[in-house]
Coordinates of C-alpha atoms and ligand atoms in Angstrom, one line a residue:
M18 CA 0.0 0.0 0.0
G19 CA 2.9 2.2 0.6
V20 CA 4.1 1.7 -3.0
G21 CA 5.2 5.0 -4.5
G22 CA 4.5 6.8 -1.2
S23 CA 7.6 8.9 -1.0
A24 CA 7.5 9.9 -4.6
R25 CA 3.9 10.8 -4.2
A26 CA 4.7 12.9 -1.1
R27 CA 7.4 14.7 -3.1
R28 CA 5.0 15.4 -6.0
R29 CA 2.3 16.5 -3.7
S30 CA 4.7 19.0 -2.0
T31 CA 5.9 20.2 -5.4
H32 CA 2.3 20.6 -6.5
G33 CA 1.6 22.5 -3.2
W34 CA 4.5 24.9 -4.0
R35 CA 3.1 25.4 -7.5
V36 CA -0.2 26.4 -6.0
V37 CA 1.6 28.9 -3.7
G38 CA 3.6 30.2 -6.6
R39 CA 0.4 30.7 -8.7
S40 CA -1.3 32.4 -5.8
L41 CA 1.7 34.7 -5.3
K42 CA 1.5 35.7 -9.0
L43 CA -2.2 36.3 -8.7
S44 CA -1.8 38.2 -5.5
K45 CA 0.7 40.5 -7.2
K46 CA -2.0 41.5 -9.6
V47 CA -4.7 42.0 -7.0
A48 CA -2.3 43.8 -4.7
G49 CA -1.5 46.2 -7.6
V50 CA -5.2 47.1 -7.8
M51 CA -5.5 47.6 -4.0
K52 CA -2.3 49.5 -3.5
G53 CA -2.7 52.6 -1.4
Y54 CA -5.6 51.3 0.6
L55 CA -3.6 49.0 3.0
P56 CA 0.0 48.8 4.2
A57 CA 1.8 46.8 1.4
P58 CA 3.1 43.8 3.4
L59 CA -0.2 43.3 5.2
L60 CA -2.1 43.7 2.0
R61 CA 0.2 41.2 0.2
G62 CA -0.1 38.6 2.9
Q63 CA -3.9 38.8 3.0
V64 CA -4.3 38.6 -0.7
V65 CA -2.0 35.5 -0.9
V66 CA -4.0 33.7 1.7
G67 CA -7.3 34.9 0.1
C68 CA -6.3 33.6 -3.3
M69 CA -5.1 30.3 -1.9
F70 CA -8.4 29.9 0.0
F71 CA -10.4 30.8 -3.2
R72 CA -8.5 28.2 -5.2
H73 CA -9.1 25.6 -2.5
R74 CA -12.9 26.4 -2.5
M75 CA -13.1 26.2 -6.3
K76 CA -11.3 22.8 -6.3
L77 CA -13.6 21.6 -3.6
L78 CA -16.7 22.7 -5.5
D79 CA -15.3 21.1 -8.6
K80 CA -14.9 17.8 -6.7
I81 CA -18.4 18.0 -5.3
G82 CA -19.8 18.7 -8.7
R83 CA -18.0 15.7 -10.1
E84 CA -19.5 13.5 -7.4
F85 CA -22.9 14.3 -8.7
S86 CA -22.2 14.4 -12.4
G87 CA -21.9 10.6 -12.6
Y88 CA -25.4 9.8 -13.8
N89 CA -25.7 12.8 -16.1
I90 CA -29.4 12.7 -15.3
F91 CA -30.5 15.0 -18.1
E92 CA -28.8 13.0 -20.8
S93 CA -29.7 9.6 -19.4
G94 CA -33.1 10.9 -18.4
K95 CA -34.2 11.0 -22.0
R96 CA -33.5 7.3 -22.4
L97 CA -35.5 6.5 -19.3
V98 CA -38.7 7.7 -21.1
D99 CA -38.1 7.1 -24.8
R100 CA -37.7 3.8 -26.8
K101 CA -34.1 4.3 -27.7
P102 CA -31.1 2.4 -26.3
L103 CA -28.9 3.9 -23.6
Q104 CA -25.7 1.9 -24.1
C105 CA -23.9 -0.6 -26.2
S106 CA -20.8 -2.7 -25.4
L107 CA -18.8 -3.2 -28.6
Y108 CA -16.2 -6.0 -28.8
V109 CA -13.5 -4.3 -30.7
T110 CA -11.6 -7.7 -30.9
D111 CA -11.9 -11.2 -29.7
R112 CA -8.1 -11.5 -29.2
C113 CA -6.5 -11.2 -25.8
N114 CA -3.0 -11.2 -24.3
L115 CA -4.1 -13.0 -21.2
D116 CA -6.1 -16.2 -20.4
C117 CA -8.1 -15.8 -17.2
A118 CA -9.5 -19.1 -16.2
Y119 CA -13.0 -17.8 -15.6
C120 CA -13.3 -16.0 -18.9
T121 CA -15.2 -17.2 -22.1
E122 CA -14.9 -13.9 -23.9
Y123 CA -11.7 -14.2 -25.9
D124 CA -10.7 -16.2 -28.9
N125 CA -7.2 -15.8 -30.4
S126 CA -8.1 -17.9 -33.5
R127 CA -10.0 -14.9 -34.8
P128 CA -8.5 -11.9 -36.6
H129 CA -9.2 -8.3 -35.5
P130 CA -12.2 -6.8 -37.2
S131 CA -11.1 -4.0 -39.6
L132 CA -11.2 -0.4 -38.7
D133 CA -13.7 0.3 -41.6
D134 CA -16.1 -2.4 -40.3
L135 CA -15.9 -1.2 -36.8
K136 CA -16.6 2.4 -37.9
K137 CA -19.6 1.2 -39.9
W138 CA -21.0 -0.6 -36.9
I139 CA -20.3 2.3 -34.6
R140 CA -22.2 4.6 -36.9
K141 CA -25.1 2.2 -36.9
I142 CA -25.1 1.9 -33.1
R143 CA -25.2 5.7 -33.0
E144 CA -28.0 5.9 -35.6
L145 CA -30.1 3.8 -33.3
G146 CA -29.8 6.6 -30.7
T147 CA -27.4 4.9 -28.4
M148 CA -25.7 7.4 -26.0
R149 CA -22.9 5.5 -24.4
I150 CA -20.5 3.0 -25.9
A151 CA -18.2 0.7 -23.9
L152 CA -15.2 -0.6 -25.9
V153 CA -14.6 -4.2 -24.7
G154 CA -13.1 -7.5 -25.9
G155 CA -11.1 -9.7 -25.7
E156 CA -8.5 -7.1 -24.9
P157 CA -9.3 -3.7 -26.5
L158 CA -5.7 -2.5 -26.2
V159 CA -4.5 -5.2 -28.6
H160 CA -6.5 -3.7 -31.4
P161 CA -4.0 -1.7 -33.5
N162 CA -6.5 1.1 -34.1
I163 CA -7.9 1.5 -30.6
V164 CA -7.0 5.2 -30.4
E165 CA -8.7 6.0 -33.7
L166 CA -11.8 4.1 -32.6
V167 CA -12.1 6.1 -29.4
R168 CA -11.7 9.3 -31.4
Y169 CA -14.4 8.2 -33.8
C170 CA -16.8 7.3 -31.0
R171 CA -16.3 10.7 -29.5
E172 CA -16.7 12.5 -32.9
L173 CA -20.1 10.8 -33.2
G174 CA -21.0 12.1 -29.7
F175 CA -20.8 8.9 -27.7
A176 CA -19.9 9.0 -24.0
T177 CA -17.0 6.5 -24.3
S178 CA -15.4 4.1 -21.9
L179 CA -12.9 1.3 -22.4
T180 CA -12.4 -1.9 -20.3
T181 CA -8.9 -3.3 -20.2
N182 CA -6.7 -5.6 -18.3
G183 CA -4.2 -2.8 -18.4
F184 CA -1.1 -4.9 -19.3
L185 CA -0.4 -3.0 -22.5
L186 CA -1.2 0.4 -21.0
T187 CA 1.7 2.9 -21.2
R188 CA 1.9 6.6 -20.3
K189 CA 2.1 7.4 -24.0
L190 CA -1.0 5.3 -24.9
L191 CA -3.0 6.8 -22.0
T192 CA -2.2 10.3 -23.3
E193 CA -3.2 9.3 -26.8
L194 CA -6.5 7.9 -25.5
E195 CA -7.1 11.0 -23.5
D196 CA -6.4 13.2 -26.5
A197 CA -8.8 11.1 -28.5
G198 CA -11.4 11.9 -25.9
L199 CA -11.7 8.8 -23.8
Q200 CA -13.7 9.6 -20.7
V201 CA -13.6 6.4 -18.6
M202 CA -11.1 3.6 -18.3
Q203 CA -12.0 0.5 -16.3
I204 CA -9.0 -1.6 -15.4
S205 CA -9.7 -5.1 -14.2
V206 CA -7.7 -6.2 -11.1
D207 CA -8.6 -9.4 -9.4
R208 CA -5.7 -10.0 -6.9
M209 CA -2.7 -8.4 -5.3
T210 CA -0.4 -10.9 -6.9
P211 CA -0.9 -13.1 -10.0
S212 CA -2.1 -16.7 -9.7
A213 CA -2.8 -19.6 -12.0
I214 CA -6.4 -18.5 -12.4
T215 CA -5.8 -14.8 -13.1
K216 CA -2.8 -12.7 -13.8
K217 CA -4.7 -9.4 -13.4
S218 CA -3.2 -8.1 -10.2
F219 CA -2.0 -4.9 -8.6
K220 CA 1.5 -6.1 -9.0
T221 CA 1.2 -5.1 -12.6
I222 CA -1.2 -2.2 -12.2
L223 CA 0.0 -0.3 -9.2
P224 CA 3.0 1.3 -11.0
K225 CA 0.6 2.5 -13.7
L226 CA -1.8 4.3 -11.5
D227 CA 0.6 7.3 -11.5
Y228 CA -0.2 7.8 -15.2
F229 CA -3.7 9.0 -14.2
R230 CA -2.4 11.7 -11.9
D231 CA -2.8 14.5 -14.5
S232 CA -5.2 12.6 -16.8
K233 CA -8.8 13.7 -17.6
I234 CA -9.7 10.0 -18.0
S235 CA -11.6 8.7 -15.0
L236 CA -10.2 5.5 -13.7
H237 CA -12.3 2.7 -12.2
I238 CA -11.0 -0.6 -10.8
T239 CA -13.1 -3.8 -11.1
G240 CA -12.3 -7.3 -9.8
V241 CA -13.8 -10.7 -10.0
I242 CA -14.4 -12.6 -6.8
C243 CA -14.0 -16.4 -6.9
A244 CA -12.3 -18.9 -4.5
D245 CA -8.9 -18.1 -5.9
T246 CA -9.3 -14.3 -5.5
L247 CA -11.4 -14.1 -2.4
P248 CA -8.5 -14.1 0.0
E249 CA -7.1 -11.0 -1.7
S250 CA -10.4 -9.3 -2.8
R251 CA -10.6 -7.2 0.3
A252 CA -7.0 -6.0 -0.2
V253 CA -7.9 -5.2 -3.9
L254 CA -10.9 -3.2 -2.7
E255 CA -8.8 -1.4 0.0
T256 CA -6.0 -0.6 -2.4
G257 CA -8.3 1.0 -4.9
L258 CA -10.4 2.9 -2.3
S259 CA -7.5 4.1 -0.3
R260 CA -6.2 5.8 -3.4
G261 CA -9.6 7.4 -4.0
I262 CA -10.3 5.2 -7.0
P263 CA -13.9 4.0 -7.4
T264 CA -13.5 0.3 -7.0
E265 CA -15.8 -2.7 -7.3
V266 CA -15.3 -6.4 -6.8
R267 CA -18.1 -8.7 -8.0
L268 CA -19.0 -12.4 -8.0
V269 CA -17.8 -14.5 -10.8
H270 CA -20.5 -15.6 -13.3
A271 CA -21.2 -18.8 -15.3
D272 CA -20.4 -19.2 -19.0
P273 CA -23.1 -19.3 -21.7
L274 CA -23.5 -23.0 -21.1
H275 CA -24.3 -22.3 -17.4
R276 CA -21.0 -23.7 -16.2
F277 CA -18.8 -22.1 -13.6
R278 CA -15.3 -22.4 -14.9
V279 CA -13.8 -21.8 -11.5
D280 CA -14.7 -22.5 -7.9
R281 CA -17.0 -19.7 -6.8
G282 CA -15.8 -19.8 -3.1
P283 CA -17.6 -20.5 0.2
R284 CA -21.1 -19.0 0.2
E285 CA -21.1 -17.7 3.8
E286 CA -17.8 -15.9 3.4
L287 CA -18.9 -14.4 0.1
E288 CA -22.1 -13.2 1.8
R289 CA -20.2 -11.6 4.6
F290 CA -18.0 -9.8 2.1
I291 CA -21.0 -8.5 0.1
D292 CA -22.7 -7.4 3.4
S293 CA -19.6 -5.5 4.3
M294 CA -19.6 -3.7 0.9
I295 CA -23.2 -2.8 1.3
E296 CA -22.4 -1.2 4.7
R297 CA -19.4 0.7 3.3
K298 CA -21.5 1.9 0.4
R299 CA -24.1 3.2 2.8
R300 CA -21.4 5.1 4.6
G301 CA -20.6 6.8 1.4
E302 CA -17.4 4.9 0.4
K303 CA -16.5 4.9 -3.3
I304 CA -17.7 1.3 -4.0
H305 CA -18.2 1.6 -7.7
T306 CA -21.6 0.0 -8.0
S307 CA -25.0 0.8 -6.8
E308 CA -26.4 -0.6 -3.5
A309 CA -29.1 -2.2 -5.7
I310 CA -26.4 -4.4 -7.5
L311 CA -24.7 -5.3 -4.2
S312 CA -28.1 -6.4 -2.8
Y313 CA -28.8 -8.2 -6.0
Q314 CA -25.5 -10.2 -5.6
R315 CA -26.5 -11.0 -2.0
S316 CA -29.8 -12.3 -3.2
L317 CA -28.0 -14.4 -5.9
L318 CA -25.9 -16.1 -3.1
R319 CA -29.0 -16.7 -0.9
G320 CA -31.0 -18.0 -3.9
E321 CA -33.7 -15.3 -3.2
H322 CA -36.1 -14.1 -6.0
V323 CA -35.5 -10.6 -7.3
E324 CA -38.3 -8.9 -9.2
W325 CA -36.9 -7.1 -12.3
T326 CA -37.4 -7.0 -16.1
C327 CA -34.3 -7.5 -18.2
M328 CA -33.8 -4.6 -20.6
A329 CA -30.9 -6.3 -22.4
G330 CA -31.3 -6.2 -26.2
Y331 CA -33.4 -3.0 -25.7
K332 CA -31.9 -0.4 -23.4
L333 CA -28.5 -2.0 -23.6
F334 CA -27.0 -4.4 -26.1
F335 CA -23.8 -5.9 -27.2
V336 CA -22.1 -6.1 -30.7
S337 CA -19.7 -8.9 -31.3
A338 CA -16.3 -8.6 -33.0
Q339 CA -18.0 -10.1 -36.1
G340 CA -20.7 -7.3 -36.0
K341 CA -23.4 -9.6 -34.6
F342 CA -26.1 -8.2 -32.4
W343 CA -26.0 -9.8 -29.0
I344 CA -28.7 -9.3 -26.4
C345 CA -26.0 -9.5 -23.7
S346 CA -22.6 -11.0 -23.3
M347 CA -24.1 -14.4 -22.7
V348 CA -27.1 -14.4 -25.0
H349 CA -26.1 -14.2 -28.7
T350 CA -28.0 -13.8 -31.9
D351 CA -27.0 -14.3 -35.5
K352 CA -28.6 -11.1 -36.6
H353 CA -26.1 -8.5 -38.0
I354 CA -26.1 -5.1 -36.2
M355 CA -26.5 -3.4 -39.6
D356 CA -29.9 -5.1 -39.9
V357 CA -31.2 -4.2 -36.5
T358 CA -34.1 -1.7 -36.2
L359 CA -35.6 0.1 -33.2
D360 CA -38.6 -2.2 -33.4
D361 CA -36.2 -5.2 -33.0
L362 CA -34.8 -3.6 -29.9
Y363 CA -38.2 -2.8 -28.5
G364 CA -39.1 -6.5 -29.0
N365 CA -36.5 -7.4 -26.4
Y366 CA -38.3 -5.3 -23.7
R367 CA -39.7 -8.4 -21.8
K368 CA -38.8 -10.7 -19.0
K369 CA -36.3 -13.2 -20.2
S370 CA -36.2 -16.9 -19.5
C371 CA -32.6 -16.6 -18.3
Q372 CA -33.3 -13.9 -15.7
K373 CA -33.1 -16.1 -12.7
G374 CA -29.5 -16.2 -11.5
C375 CA -28.3 -13.7 -14.2
G376 CA -24.8 -12.4 -13.6
V377 CA -24.6 -9.8 -16.3
Y378 CA -24.4 -7.1 -13.7
C379 CA -24.2 -4.2 -16.2
A380 CA -27.5 -5.4 -17.7
V381 CA -29.1 -5.8 -14.3
S382 CA -27.9 -2.4 -13.3
A383 CA -29.2 -0.6 -16.4
S384 CA -32.5 -2.5 -16.1
L385 CA -33.0 -1.5 -12.5
L386 CA -32.1 2.1 -13.4
V387 CA -34.6 2.3 -16.2
E388 CA -37.3 0.4 -14.1
K389 CA -36.8 2.2 -10.8
P390 CA -34.8 5.4 -11.5
A391 CA -35.9 7.2 -8.3
Q392 CA -35.1 4.4 -6.0
V393 CA -31.7 3.6 -7.6
L394 CA -30.6 7.2 -8.1
G395 CA -31.9 8.3 -4.8
K396 CA -29.7 5.9 -2.8
E397 CA -26.7 6.7 -5.0
I398 CA -27.2 10.4 -4.5
V399 CA -27.5 9.9 -0.7
A400 CA -24.3 7.8 -0.7
R401 CA -22.4 10.4 -2.7
A402 CA -23.6 13.2 -0.5
K403 CA -22.1 11.4 2.5
R404 CA -18.7 12.0 0.9
I405 CA -18.9 15.7 1.1
P406 CA -17.9 16.2 4.7
S407 CA -14.7 14.2 4.2
M408 CA -13.9 16.2 1.1
F409 CA -14.2 19.4 3.2
R410 CA -11.9 17.8 5.8
R411 CA -9.4 16.7 3.2
S412 CA -9.4 20.1 1.6
L413 CA -8.5 21.7 4.9
T414 CA -5.5 19.4 5.5
A415 CA -4.0 18.6 2.1
D416 CA -3.9 20.7 -1.0
T417 CA -5.0 18.2 -3.6
D418 CA -4.1 14.7 -4.4
K419 CA -4.3 14.6 -8.1
A420 CA -4.7 10.8 -8.2
T421 CA -7.7 11.1 -5.9
H422 CA -9.1 14.0 -7.9
G423 CA -8.9 12.1 -11.2
A424 CA -10.4 9.1 -9.7
I425 CA -13.4 10.9 -8.3
A426 CA -14.6 12.0 -11.7
N427 CA -17.2 10.0 -13.5
P428 CA -18.0 12.7 -16.1
D429 CA -20.5 11.1 -18.4
G430 CA -22.6 8.8 -16.6
T431 CA -20.5 5.9 -17.8
H432 CA -20.9 4.4 -14.4
E433 CA -23.4 2.0 -15.9
M434 CA -21.6 1.3 -19.1
N435 CA -18.5 -0.2 -17.6
G436 CA -18.3 -2.6 -20.4
S437 CA -18.1 -5.4 -18.1
T438 CA -19.3 -8.3 -20.1
E439 CA -20.4 -10.2 -17.1
G440 CA -22.1 -13.3 -17.0
G441 CA -25.1 -15.3 -17.4
P442 CA -27.4 -17.5 -15.6
S443 CA -26.1 -20.1 -13.2
A444 CA -25.5 -23.7 -14.2
D445 CA -28.7 -25.1 -12.7
E446 CA -31.2 -22.7 -14.2
G447 CA -31.8 -24.7 -17.4
V448 CA -32.6 -21.7 -19.4
T449 CA -32.7 -21.3 -23.2
L450 CA -29.8 -19.3 -24.5
R451 CA -28.9 -18.1 -28.0
E452 CA -32.3 -16.6 -28.6
N453 CA -32.9 -14.7 -31.8
A454 CA -33.6 -11.0 -31.8
Ligands
LIG5 C1 -14.2 -9.9 -20.9 S1 -13.3 -8.7 -20.1 C2 -12.8 -7.7 -21.5 C3 -11.9 -6.6 -21.2 C4 -10.5 -6.9 -20.7 N1 -9.9 -7.9 -21.3 C5 -10.5 -7.1 -19.2 O1 -10.2 -8.2 -18.7 O2 -10.8 -6.1 -18.5 C6 -14.5 -7.6 -19.4 C7 -14.7 -7.8 -17.9 O3 -15.4 -9.0 -17.7 C8 -14.9 -9.6 -16.5 N2 -15.1 -11.1 -16.6 C9 -14.7 -12.0 -17.6 N3 -15.2 -13.2 -17.3 C10 -15.9 -13.1 -16.1 C11 -16.6 -14.0 -15.3 N4 -16.8 -15.3 -15.6 N5 -17.2 -13.5 -14.2 C12 -17.2 -12.2 -13.9 N6 -16.5 -11.3 -14.6 C13 -15.9 -11.7 -15.7 C14 -13.4 -9.3 -16.6 O4 -12.7 -9.5 -15.4 C15 -13.4 -7.9 -17.1 O5 -13.6 -7.0 -15.9
LIG6 S1 -11.1 -11.4 -18.7 FE1 -10.2 -10.0 -20.2 S2 -8.0 -10.3 -19.9 FE2 -9.0 -12.1 -19.0 S3 -9.0 -13.6 -20.7 FE3 -11.0 -12.5 -20.7 S4 -10.7 -10.9 -22.2 FE4 -8.7 -11.6 -21.6
LIG7 S1 -28.4 -13.5 -19.3 FE1 -29.2 -11.8 -18.0 S2 -28.7 -9.9 -19.1 FE2 -28.6 -11.6 -20.6 S3 -30.6 -11.7 -21.5 FE3 -30.5 -13.2 -19.8 S4 -31.4 -12.0 -18.0 FE4 -30.8 -10.5 -19.6

């Protein structure tokens, strides 16, 4: 946890001096205007303190504003009442540089889709009225045109996020993605150290967190909980949260054939862990998911019934790396995205046979948001409001920690479009998959 601590302290103090320097400059200007009204040294001192105080308040207000900008209620609000889709997860490639044991969403035998094809599909997704796009895979960063794709999505007006294992992320690539307009990057981190099940660990990612210090891209961390990762899941959560990064760890899901590829872990321990996250969420900690989804996962563990209507294929949908329209990451169709109409989408507004035990949390999340916006948003707003007193306290003690600042942001409501292509129904549900649109 102390990794990079002294370097950070040095940078923080350098940053602090920069603020003092800037305030001194500003104070010179203000003092010039006030000259003759107060004794010079006194005037100068007061103006320096005043300017620094003003800067502090502005930064604090900015932080508070960012806390509440997450859902972009006005933009998303339209999609809560009309018939158009809110978000799409686009597989920009099936290829991946890793081989997580629980994952069924990569295939290195397939070539990357071409930039032209991807652009054509992206245009079509936008024409359908989709507001947010999550670039997923496979591993999106292995696609040679990923920066161009981000730029294109932004030019078309999408709120754009990217989900990555982070292994190929460099400072230069992050800057290029930022310049292209990427708003949210979700890095998947399952453990503190790599294992045979998953190599996605903080050992690789911790040194890269520093890249986000001055970046406009909002960083989120997401981890998968299974028997292998559970002993380190709390540490993953702590590591992210202690750095001010919105962090989430969530239960592993089954594959499209309803099989769990890895041991899920002991139920009681999982339940205790989820309970502790619900409590922390209520206290206002930056657990990067809604209380509704945490409670949903607890119900999954307990085998309790949850009343909801799956909006996958309607308010959110997936497009495969072959351009096929997928209802979600687990329910695929053979229909090409270029042939999909708004009526097709609306036809998927119905309860699904695979709902029981569904682990596609982004679909559950979007569905609950559309179904019960006041309830879901109300709790989130209360949770975020609880962070404000601690922001005030921090603003009085430290200048700003840029890493924290960057991580707080969630500028375009991409909270719900994290690209996580999470799972399907559990092995014993006996549901029909591969439905046609
Ligand atoms: C399929 S990956 C694609 C993006 C990128 N390769 C990555 O790992 O972040 C998207 C997300 O799905 C998660 N995921 C994959 N298989 C899963 C499973 N069986 N259960 C839960 N999450 C899973 C990954 O951990 C990752 O956060
Ligand atoms: S979870 Fe991501 S990194 Fe792991 S194998 Fe799947 S696509 Fe690759
Ligand atoms: S697996 Fe889940 S998200 Fe996908 S269609 Fe079924 S219920 Fe909806």
